[in-house]
Amino acid sequence: MKIGILGATGAVGRQMLECIAERQIPADEIRVFASKRSEGKKVPFKDQELTVEVVSQERLNGLDFVLGAVSNSLSKTYRPMVEKSGAVYIDNSSAFRQEEGVPLVVPEINGEDALAHHGVIANPNCSTAITLMALAPIAKLSKIVAINACTYQAVSGAGMNGIKELEEEVDALAKGEAVTPNVFPAQIAFNVIADIGSELENGYTTEEMKMQNEGRKILHLPDLKVTCTCVRVPVYRSHSISATVVTEDHVSVEEAKKAIAAFAGDHLVVDHTPTPLENSDHDFVQVGRIRQDLINENGLTLWCTGDQIRKGAATNAVQIMEYLLDHAE
C-alpha cells in the first residue's frame, strides 16, 4: 500500500506521519508533498527521513490513499489530480465537507459513511469532531434536538504561525515590548478573542456555523439546532468545549456517564476537571463535569477537551484510512 500526504511539512501533516507510524499502518511507501519552497527538505518518519516533493500527477499516480493537510484552495486544486490517480482522498480542509456525496466522517460515530465514498472523504472541523465525540454516546440514548456550545480553541488551530505568534508575544511582553498581532485579530497572549472565522449575515462566524452544519451531517440529524460561540485562547495545543445538549427524551447524568465511559475514544473524568494541557498529544477526548442543565429538563451540560491536531485532524484522517482498510471487501 502506498500513501501520499499533502502539506507534509505543516503541523497536521507531520502529525499524520507520526500517527501512521504509531498505529503501524502497513505502508510500503509514503510520498510527502509540500510547496516549492519546501522541496528537497527532509521530514522524519520512523527511523528514516522522507524527501519532500512538489505535487505532480506523475507522483500521485500509483498511490492508494492521499491524506490532505492543505488549505481549501489548494485542496480544490489537487482534488482532480488525486481523483485521476485513483487514490482515495481523505481531506482535512473544509472545501468538500458539505458537498453531497462526500462523506464527512468521525470513525467512532459514523465510520460506515466512509464506505459510501466516491473517491473523496472529508475530515470535520476540529472543534466539531471533539464536541461530537463527547455527545455521540448521549445521542445513542436519545435523539439530540439542540446543542449550545462555547469553544476554547488553542492557537495551534491556526497552524504553526499561531503557535509562533503566542510565543513571540509572551516573550515580547515579558521584556516590556509592544506587540503587533499578525495571525490573530488582537493580542492573544494573556487574552481571549471571540473571533474565529469570517462573520456571516446572521452574526455568527463561519467557524461557529460548522458545529451545526457538520453536526447535522455526521449525526444524521438534518434538523439539529446549534448555537455556538468560538473563542481563541492562549493555549498552545488542544481545544476545550463547554456544551449543553438537549435530547428528545430525558437522559440522566448517570446514564450519560455510563454511555460516555463505554464509548470508544472517550475518557470519562470524574475525579477532576479535564484540562487541555493534560490532554495534549493524546488521541482520546476527555469528558467531565456532566450535570443536569438548569434550564431544560431534557438538557445535560458537560465539558470536554481534545487535541485538535490529533483527534481533531491528523488522527481522525488516519483512522478513516484504517476503517476503510478494515472493511475492505
PDB file of C-alpha atoms in Angstrom, residues 70-77 79 89 91-99 102 122-123:
ATOM      1  CA  VAL A  70      -3.597  21.894   2.944  1.00  0.00           C
ATOM      2  CA  SER A  71      -5.805  24.962   2.521  1.00  0.00           C
ATOM      3  CA  ASN A  72      -9.247  24.905   0.914  1.00  0.00           C
ATOM      4  CA  SER A  73      -7.957  26.456  -2.294  1.00  0.00           C
ATOM      5  CA  LEU A  74      -5.065  24.011  -2.640  1.00  0.00           C
ATOM      6  CA  SER A  75      -7.322  21.091  -1.834  1.00  0.00           C
ATOM      7  CA  LYS A  76      -9.668  22.119  -4.635  1.00  0.00           C
ATOM      8  CA  THR A  77      -6.681  22.363  -6.974  1.00  0.00           C
ATOM      9  CA  ARG A  79      -8.599  17.034  -5.907  1.00  0.00           C
ATOM     10  CA  TYR A  89      -8.565  11.369  -0.939  1.00  0.00           C
ATOM     11  CA  ASP A  91      -9.183  15.763   3.087  1.00  0.00           C
ATOM     12  CA  ASN A  92      -8.702  17.788   6.249  1.00  0.00           C
ATOM     13  CA  SER A  93      -9.829  21.125   4.775  1.00  0.00           C
ATOM     14  CA  SER A  94     -13.415  22.382   4.796  1.00  0.00           C
ATOM     15  CA  ALA A  95     -13.565  22.503   0.986  1.00  0.00           C
ATOM     16  CA  PHE A  96     -15.839  19.479   0.496  1.00  0.00           C
ATOM     17  CA  ARG A  97     -17.464  18.860   3.882  1.00  0.00           C
ATOM     18  CA  GLN A  98     -20.919  19.985   2.811  1.00  0.00           C
ATOM     19  CA  GLU A  99     -20.741  18.558  -0.698  1.00  0.00           C
ATOM     20  CA  VAL A 102     -18.741  13.352   0.093  1.00  0.00           C
ATOM     21  CA  ALA A 122     -13.873  14.824   4.408  1.00  0.00           C
ATOM     22  CA  ASN A 123     -12.476  15.294   7.893  1.00  0.00           C
TER      23      ASN A 123
END
